Amino acid sequence: MIRQTILCCGFLVVLVCGLLVSPAAAQQDETVCIQCHGGLPDALGVPVGEWRQSLHADNGISCHDCHGGDPTDFAMAMSPERGFLGAPDYTAVPEFCGRCHVGVLGDYQESAHGQALQAGGAQCVMCHGNHAVQKASLDLINPESCARCHDYERADKIKGILADTDGKIIAMEEELARLGKLGMAVEAFEGQLFDLRNRFHRAFHTVKEARVREQTGEVLAGLETLRAGVDEIDAGLGQRKLWGGVAIALLVLAGILFLQMRKTYEEDEKG
Ligand code: HEC
Ligand code: HEC
Ligand code: HEC
Ligand code: HEC
Ligand code: HEC
């Protein structure tokens, strides 16, 4: 009897704890980093608000994913033993971001910007920002940003080469969405387009006209192949429509014939 009571109490304790813990679990994204820095002034608090609006926040990349540290322990959060890295200085930023963006880092390191990093070459944060990183697009190439360190002309040339292909990629995305809505199997095409798109958006980081032209050329060739596949599907759809039309025409014809026969039959009856 006593044992049963103890078990029963134990169960109740677990239940109550569970109820108390679950709201905390729902706030799991509120790490100790966010809780503490959210209440700090100026440069220590600003990152929280900026980060909340970022594409990284949307994708679950939080403070500790970039800065390291222990997001569950107030006292030890920023201890180097828990992997805290601190804030990188100017020249350490590419490697800092490149832990996740490996392909971009490779292209960047080969580029004039990467080569001139120690001498003030642009790095990731100069173009993308640090905490308010947004979806990347060609709009990032503009006089305000690019003419801080040199003339804009070279920048604009590269933007020009990329813009045409960018438009073609977007058009192909729309085509595949249209065919998908009609129930066509386009998953394989979408996979190929996704790869092309990724390759294309990385190409910029070389900032070398010849390299950008070359990579853009490869992406355009890939788009041509996709275009052929889409045309084939469209031709199939057209034929389906044609045969559908023929079938309807035959049905109408049969209907007319039937009415005609019935009329003749009725006239025969009367006559
Ligand atoms: C209890 C409050 C508190 C917590 C928890 C906390 N921080 Fe901090 N953080 C501070 C204060 C205060 C400073 C400024 C003084 C210093 O650098 O120690 C700071 C500084 C920083 C800096 C700048 C360091 C530099 O090198 O300039 C970064 C980056 C940072 N914190 C990230 C984090 C991350 C990531 C977490 C969670 C893993 C975290 N913080 C948790 C209070 C906190
Ligand atoms: C995408 C990676 C990334 C994420 C996520 C991120 N940071 Fe940072 N943070 C940086 C970089 C890079 C710097 C170095 C500053 C620079 O070069 O502009 C920095 C600098 C800082 C600094 C130093 C002060 C300053 O602004 O220079 C603090 C404090 C800080 N971060 C706190 C945070 C907190 C708190 C979060 C979560 C809300 C966070 N960071 C999320 C990349 C990140
Ligand atoms: C000189 C400015 C500049 C620098 C420096 C720079 N970027 Fe970019 N980044 C851009 C532009 C512009 C685009 C968009 C290109 C496009 O849409 O084709 C972009 C695109 C991206 C993308 C999106 C690629 C995709 O698949 O859509 C990522 C991720 C990225 N950059 C990360 C980084 C990282 C990490 C670094 C540092 C190693 C870096 N960038 C350095 C300007 C820059
Ligand atoms: C812990 C991994 C991680 C780190 C470190 C990191 N990122 Fe990201 N980043 C991601 C993920 C995940 C996404 C969203 C998925 C995607 O688009 O690749 C993303 C998206 C981006 C995008 C948008 C890509 C697009 O499709 O338009 C840019 C630009 C970017 N990051 C730049 C940076 C910069 C600059 C830094 C350093 C300050 C950085 N990232 C550090 C993981 C990371
Ligand atoms: C922080 C300074 C800085 C910013 C900002 C910057 N650049 Fe540069 N850029 C450099 C340096 C340094 C070089 C190498 C020296 C040179 O060629 O002038 C360079 C070189 C270049 C080159 C020549 C590449 C080659 O191989 O000949 C191009 C193109 C270029 N940048 C494009 C851009 C674009 C596009 C932007 C804006 C999205 C931009 N830059 C923003 C510093 C910067």
mmCIF file of C-alpha atoms in Angstrom, residues 37 40-48 131:
data_model
loop_
_atom_site.group_PDB
_atom_site.id
_atom_site.type_symbol
_atom_site.label_atom_id
_atom_site.label_comp_id
_atom_site.label_asym_id
_atom_site.label_seq_id
_atom_site.Cartn_x
_atom_site.Cartn_y
_atom_site.Cartn_z
ATOM 1 C CA HIS A 37 22.096 39.657 -25.198
ATOM 2 C CA LEU A 40 22.127 44.267 -23.291
ATOM 3 C CA PRO A 41 22.663 47.776 -24.744
ATOM 4 C CA ASP A 42 24.200 48.910 -28.064
ATOM 5 C CA ALA A 43 26.594 46.649 -29.958
ATOM 6 C CA LEU A 44 25.896 43.766 -27.536
ATOM 7 C CA GLY A 45 22.099 43.908 -27.960
ATOM 8 C CA VAL A 46 21.712 45.018 -31.602
ATOM 9 C CA PRO A 47 22.724 41.622 -33.061
ATOM 10 C CA VAL A 48 19.594 39.975 -31.565
ATOM 11 C CA HIS A 131 23.603 39.574 -38.456
#
